[in-house]
Each structure stands twice: as C-alpha cells, then as structure tokens.
CSV table of C-alpha atoms and ligand atoms in Angstrom, one decimal:
chain,number,residue,atom,x,y,z
A,25,MET,CA,19.7,-109.0,-10.4
A,26,LYS,CA,20.0,-106.6,-8.1
A,27,ILE,CA,18.7,-103.1,-8.2
A,28,LEU,CA,19.5,-99.9,-6.6
A,29,ILE,CA,17.2,-97.6,-6.9
A,30,ALA,CA,18.4,-93.5,-6.4
A,31,VAL,CA,15.0,-91.5,-5.4
A,32,ASP,CA,15.2,-87.7,-4.8
A,33,MET,CA,11.8,-85.5,-4.3
A,34,GLU,CA,11.6,-82.9,-6.6
A,35,GLY,CA,10.5,-84.6,-10.0
A,36,ILE,CA,7.9,-86.7,-7.6
A,37,THR,CA,4.3,-87.0,-8.8
A,38,GLY,CA,2.8,-83.3,-8.8
A,39,VAL,CA,5.7,-81.6,-6.7
A,40,THR,CA,5.8,-78.1,-8.3
A,41,MET,CA,6.7,-76.3,-5.1
A,42,TRP,CA,9.4,-76.0,-2.6
A,43,ASP,CA,6.7,-76.3,-0.3
A,44,HIS,CA,6.2,-79.4,-2.1
A,45,VAL,CA,9.5,-81.1,-0.5
A,46,THR,CA,10.5,-79.1,2.5
A,47,PRO,CA,9.8,-81.2,6.1
A,48,GLY,CA,7.7,-78.8,7.8
A,49,HIS,CA,5.5,-77.7,5.5
A,50,ALA,CA,2.0,-78.6,6.1
A,51,GLU,CA,2.3,-80.2,1.6
A,52,TYR,CA,5.1,-82.1,2.5
A,53,ALA,CA,3.1,-85.2,4.3
A,54,ARG,CA,0.7,-85.5,1.2
A,55,PHE,CA,4.5,-85.5,-1.3
A,56,ARG,CA,6.3,-87.6,0.8
A,57,LYS,CA,3.6,-90.3,0.0
A,58,LEU,CA,3.2,-89.8,-3.8
A,59,MET,CA,7.0,-90.1,-3.7
A,60,THR,CA,7.3,-93.4,-1.5
A,61,GLU,CA,4.5,-94.3,-4.2
A,62,ASP,CA,6.6,-93.3,-7.2
A,63,VAL,CA,8.8,-95.3,-6.2
A,64,ASN,CA,6.7,-98.0,-4.9
A,65,ALA,CA,5.7,-98.8,-8.8
A,66,ALA,CA,9.5,-98.8,-10.1
A,67,ILE,CA,9.6,-101.3,-7.2
A,68,ALA,CA,7.0,-103.2,-8.6
A,69,GLY,CA,8.1,-102.7,-12.7
A,70,ALA,CA,11.9,-103.7,-11.3
A,71,PHE,CA,10.5,-107.1,-9.8
A,72,ASP,CA,8.0,-107.8,-13.1
A,73,SER,CA,11.0,-108.1,-14.8
A,74,GLY,CA,13.1,-110.4,-13.1
A,75,ALA,CA,14.6,-108.5,-11.1
A,76,LYS,CA,16.0,-110.3,-7.8
A,77,GLU,CA,16.8,-107.7,-5.0
A,78,VAL,CA,15.4,-104.2,-5.3
A,79,VAL,CA,17.7,-101.9,-2.3
A,80,VAL,CA,16.3,-98.4,-2.3
A,81,ALA,CA,18.2,-94.5,-1.4
A,82,ASP,CA,16.6,-92.2,-0.8
A,83,GLY,CA,18.6,-88.6,-1.2
A,84,HIS,CA,16.2,-85.8,-0.6
A,85,TRP,CA,17.1,-83.4,2.2
A,86,ASN,CA,18.3,-85.4,5.4
A,87,GLY,CA,17.3,-88.8,3.3
A,88,SER,CA,14.2,-88.9,5.3
A,89,ASN,CA,11.0,-89.3,3.4
A,90,ILE,CA,10.4,-92.6,2.5
A,91,LEU,CA,7.2,-94.3,4.6
A,92,VAL,CA,9.0,-97.4,5.2
A,93,GLU,CA,5.4,-98.9,6.6
A,94,GLU,CA,4.8,-98.0,2.9
A,95,LEU,CA,7.7,-100.1,1.5
A,96,ASP,CA,6.4,-102.9,-1.3
A,97,PRO,CA,8.5,-105.2,1.5
A,98,ARG,CA,9.9,-107.3,-1.6
A,99,ALA,CA,12.8,-103.9,-1.2
A,100,ARG,CA,15.0,-102.5,1.1
A,101,LEU,CA,15.2,-98.8,2.6
A,102,ASN,CA,18.2,-97.0,3.0
A,103,SER,CA,17.0,-94.0,4.8
A,104,GLY,CA,18.7,-91.2,7.1
A,105,ALA,CA,21.9,-88.9,6.7
A,106,PRO,CA,25.1,-89.0,6.4
A,107,SER,CA,25.5,-92.3,4.8
A,108,PRO,CA,28.7,-92.5,2.9
A,109,PHE,CA,27.2,-92.4,0.5
A,110,SER,CA,24.5,-90.0,0.3
A,111,MET,CA,21.4,-90.3,-2.8
A,112,MET,CA,23.9,-93.3,-3.7
A,113,GLN,CA,23.4,-95.2,-0.4
A,114,GLY,CA,24.1,-98.9,-1.3
A,115,ILE,CA,25.5,-98.6,-4.6
A,116,GLY,CA,28.7,-101.8,-5.0
A,117,LYS,CA,29.4,-103.9,-7.8
A,118,ASP,CA,26.9,-106.3,-6.6
A,119,VAL,CA,24.1,-103.9,-8.7
A,120,ASP,CA,23.6,-104.6,-11.7
A,121,GLY,CA,22.0,-101.5,-12.8
A,122,VAL,CA,20.5,-98.1,-11.2
A,123,PHE,CA,16.8,-95.8,-11.4
A,124,PHE,CA,17.1,-92.1,-11.0
A,125,VAL,CA,13.6,-91.9,-9.4
A,126,GLY,CA,11.5,-88.2,-9.2
A,127,TYR,CA,14.8,-86.4,-10.0
A,128,HIS,CA,15.0,-82.7,-10.9
A,129,ALA,CA,16.8,-81.1,-13.9
A,130,ARG,CA,20.5,-79.1,-13.3
A,131,GLN,CA,20.4,-75.8,-12.7
A,132,GLY,CA,20.1,-73.1,-14.8
A,133,SER,CA,17.4,-75.5,-17.0
A,134,ALA,CA,14.3,-73.4,-18.3
A,135,ASN,CA,11.3,-75.5,-18.0
A,136,ALA,CA,12.5,-78.0,-15.3
A,137,VAL,CA,10.7,-78.4,-12.2
A,138,LEU,CA,12.9,-76.4,-9.1
A,139,ASP,CA,15.9,-77.5,-11.3
A,140,HIS,CA,19.0,-76.7,-8.6
A,141,THR,CA,22.4,-78.4,-8.0
A,142,TRP,CA,23.1,-79.5,-4.8
A,143,SER,CA,22.2,-75.5,-3.4
A,144,ASP,CA,20.0,-73.7,-5.1
A,145,THR,CA,21.1,-70.8,-2.9
A,146,CYS,CA,24.7,-71.3,-3.3
A,147,VAL,CA,25.4,-73.0,-6.3
A,148,ALA,CA,25.5,-71.3,-9.4
A,149,ASN,CA,26.9,-74.0,-11.9
A,150,LEU,CA,28.7,-77.0,-11.7
A,151,TRP,CA,30.9,-78.7,-13.9
A,152,LEU,CA,32.6,-82.2,-13.8
A,153,ASN,CA,36.2,-82.4,-16.7
A,154,GLU,CA,34.7,-80.3,-18.5
A,155,MET,CA,30.9,-81.3,-18.9
A,156,VAL,CA,28.6,-79.3,-17.1
A,157,ALA,CA,27.3,-81.5,-14.8
A,158,GLY,CA,23.8,-82.2,-12.6
A,159,GLU,CA,23.4,-84.5,-8.8
A,160,TYR,CA,22.1,-87.1,-12.0
A,161,THR,CA,26.6,-86.9,-13.8
A,162,PHE,CA,27.6,-87.1,-10.3
A,163,ASN,CA,25.7,-90.4,-8.9
A,164,ALA,CA,25.9,-91.9,-12.6
A,165,ALA,CA,29.8,-91.4,-12.6
A,166,LEU,CA,30.1,-92.7,-8.9
A,167,ALA,CA,28.0,-95.6,-10.4
A,168,GLY,CA,29.8,-95.8,-13.2
A,169,HIS,CA,33.2,-96.4,-11.1
A,170,TYR,CA,31.2,-99.8,-10.1
A,171,GLY,CA,30.6,-100.5,-13.4
A,172,VAL,CA,27.2,-100.3,-12.6
A,173,PRO,CA,24.7,-98.4,-16.0
A,174,VAL,CA,21.9,-95.8,-14.9
A,175,ILE,CA,19.0,-97.6,-16.7
A,176,MET,CA,15.9,-95.7,-15.7
A,177,ALA,CA,15.2,-92.2,-15.1
A,178,SER,CA,11.5,-90.1,-14.0
A,179,GLY,CA,11.0,-86.8,-13.3
A,180,ASP,CA,9.6,-83.5,-15.9
A,181,GLN,CA,10.6,-83.3,-19.6
A,182,THR,CA,13.5,-81.6,-19.0
A,183,ALA,CA,15.4,-83.4,-16.4
A,184,CYS,CA,15.0,-86.6,-18.4
A,185,GLY,CA,16.0,-85.2,-21.1
A,186,GLN,CA,19.0,-83.9,-19.9
A,187,MET,CA,19.5,-87.4,-18.2
A,188,VAL,CA,19.7,-89.3,-21.8
A,189,GLU,CA,21.7,-86.8,-23.6
A,190,GLN,CA,24.2,-87.1,-20.8
A,191,LEU,CA,24.1,-90.3,-20.1
A,192,GLY,CA,22.9,-92.5,-22.6
A,193,ALA,CA,19.4,-93.7,-24.2
A,194,LEU,CA,17.7,-95.3,-21.0
A,195,GLU,CA,14.2,-96.0,-20.3
A,196,THR,CA,12.4,-92.4,-19.1
A,197,ALA,CA,9.2,-92.0,-17.3
A,198,ILE,CA,7.9,-88.3,-18.2
A,199,ILE,CA,5.4,-88.3,-14.9
A,200,LYS,CA,4.7,-83.7,-15.8
A,201,GLN,CA,5.5,-81.4,-18.6
A,202,ALA,CA,7.3,-78.5,-16.8
A,203,SER,CA,6.3,-74.7,-17.6
A,204,GLY,CA,9.1,-73.0,-15.6
A,205,ARG,CA,10.7,-73.9,-12.5
A,206,PHE,CA,7.4,-73.5,-10.3
A,207,SER,CA,5.1,-75.0,-13.0
A,208,ALA,CA,4.6,-78.1,-14.4
A,209,GLU,CA,1.6,-79.5,-16.6
A,210,CYS,CA,1.3,-83.0,-13.9
A,211,LEU,CA,-0.7,-86.3,-14.4
A,212,ALA,CA,-2.9,-88.5,-12.3
A,213,PRO,CA,-0.9,-90.8,-9.5
A,214,GLU,CA,-2.6,-93.6,-11.5
A,215,VAL,CA,-0.9,-92.9,-14.4
A,216,SER,CA,2.0,-91.1,-13.2
A,217,HIS,CA,2.5,-95.0,-11.5
A,218,LYS,CA,1.8,-96.9,-14.2
A,219,MET,CA,4.1,-95.3,-16.6
A,220,ILE,CA,7.0,-95.5,-13.7
A,221,ARG,CA,5.9,-99.5,-13.5
A,222,GLU,CA,6.2,-99.8,-17.3
A,223,SER,CA,9.3,-98.0,-17.8
A,224,ALA,CA,11.5,-99.9,-14.7
A,225,GLY,CA,9.8,-103.4,-16.6
A,226,ARG,CA,11.5,-102.5,-19.6
A,227,ALA,CA,14.5,-101.3,-18.2
A,228,VAL,CA,15.4,-104.2,-16.6
A,229,SER,CA,14.7,-106.2,-19.3
A,230,ARG,CA,16.5,-103.9,-21.8
A,231,LEU,CA,19.7,-105.2,-19.1
A,232,GLN,CA,18.7,-109.0,-19.1
A,233,LYS,CA,19.1,-108.5,-23.0
A,234,LYS,CA,22.0,-106.7,-22.7
A,235,ASP,CA,20.2,-103.4,-24.7
A,236,ALA,CA,20.8,-101.4,-21.9
A,237,PRO,CA,23.2,-98.0,-22.0
A,238,LYS,CA,26.6,-98.3,-20.9
A,239,PRO,CA,27.9,-97.4,-17.5
A,240,PHE,CA,29.0,-94.0,-17.5
A,241,VAL,CA,32.5,-93.5,-16.2
A,242,VAL,CA,34.2,-90.4,-16.4
A,243,LYS,CA,38.6,-89.8,-17.0
A,244,THR,CA,40.7,-89.4,-14.2
A,245,PRO,CA,42.1,-88.0,-12.7
A,246,VAL,CA,38.6,-85.7,-12.2
A,247,LYS,CA,38.2,-82.1,-12.2
A,248,ILE,CA,35.5,-80.7,-10.9
A,249,THR,CA,34.3,-76.8,-11.2
A,250,VAL,CA,31.5,-75.5,-9.0
A,251,ARG,CA,30.2,-72.4,-9.6
A,252,LEU,CA,29.1,-70.1,-6.0
A,253,ALA,CA,26.4,-67.8,-5.8
A,254,SER,CA,28.7,-65.2,-3.8
A,255,SER,CA,32.3,-64.7,-3.7
A,256,ASP,CA,32.6,-64.9,0.6
A,257,MET,CA,30.9,-68.9,0.0
A,258,ALA,CA,34.6,-69.0,-2.8
A,259,ASP,CA,37.1,-67.9,0.4
A,260,LYS,CA,35.2,-71.1,3.0
A,261,ALA,CA,35.8,-72.9,-0.2
A,262,MET,CA,39.2,-71.9,-0.6
A,263,GLN,CA,40.0,-73.9,2.5
A,264,LEU,CA,39.9,-77.3,1.1
A,265,PRO,CA,42.7,-78.7,0.4
A,266,GLY,CA,43.8,-78.0,-3.6
A,267,ALA,CA,41.1,-75.3,-4.2
A,268,ALA,CA,41.3,-72.7,-7.0
A,269,GLN,CA,40.0,-69.8,-7.5
A,270,SER,CA,39.9,-67.9,-10.6
B,23,ZN,ZN1,15.9,-83.1,-4.0
C-alpha cells in the first residue's frame, strides 16, 4: 500500500493570509513548520492503518516549504521545482491512494481562505471540459489517469466541500472554518493534527476494504478553458499551439 501526499499551504493549520504562505515574509517561517506538522500527522495516519510506503510532494510556490529535517523518517519528500508533475510529483501506477493536505478552494469561492486557481492575479476561472475546476480537479484528474483515487483531504470547510462534491466521498479533515478570503476560525495544532491523523487513517482503512472513492477520470480529448484577468494575458496565451480566444 503506497500513498502519495500532495501538499499545498493555503489550507494548512492556522493559515489565513498571503503573508503566512509567502517565502521571505517574517510570518512564513511559522507556517512552514505548521505545514510540516500537518504532513507528519497525515503520514502517521497512513502508517497507523497499514500503509507500507509514503511519498510526499511539496506543491506550494517553489516546492520548497516542508522542513525535511523534521519530516517523519518513514516518508520520502519530493522537493523543489520545476519537476515533471509539479504538485503531484511522485504519482504513478504504483501509487494506491492520494491525500490532498493543506488544499484550498477554487478561485471565486465564498468563505474560502486564500481561494485561487494557480494564480490569484492572472486566472479568473478555469474549466476542465465543461466542469468548473480548482487545482484539486486537475491534480485529481492526473491521479485518475494512472487509476489512482484521491482518498483524503484537509483544508477549510469550503475546500473540503468542493472536493467531496467533485471527487466523491473522500475522508476530510476540516481544520478551519473560513468566514472570508482572509479570515477563519482556526483550531490549535494539537487538535487539527489529531483530526488529520484520524482522517488519514480512516482513508487508508477504507481503501483496504475497497470502500474508497473511485479514481477521478475525465473524458478525453480534454478541453481546457481559462478566463484570464486581462486581454493582454489572453493575447500571450494565443501563442500556445491549439489556443483559441473567445
Ligand atoms: Zn499554494
């Protein structure tokens, strides 16, 4: 049983502001440590329930946030960027299930901490085929290509709700209640880590009982629609082969 833990930062314990997740800001050091602890809680939950191998993908900013010196030594860490599969580095047919730890809602969501899709300044919205999509949609579709389901997620109530709605009845750890884009009712790390560990454990148990959500498979050929923030961005995007503007 091999688990890939794909990690972002906006849905990590206590995060409510861009300052918290921006390398170089004085606040960032606190939250990369909390990010590492959320990840360790998920690793512990996976091993509690019988996982044999855990690989982590650091998917925020330049992929170099998780403190490797504090990583649970039973796991391995994909760190740095660019890497071939970016936020999903480590995915492949040999993976049995994926966790999304610290994930956030898609751009334009109400009551969602730091909601965005790829870039909060460039991407106004995104569709995969006809489905409005978040980063979780794209990452789940990549896992689905390899026949791997997403079985667990952590983040605020809106992010977790969107993932359950699109990806199926995965296990969730709702570790904050967002009341706006930059505000949330947060839990102490001691509490949120317990929730993440238990949720991860339940997810692996369900996978073993063949009771986990199905892989998220999208119809091919895939049509991707990006609504950009300004028309000059669309002009540049037109240089991509196969691009059309509307
Ligand atoms: Zn991020």
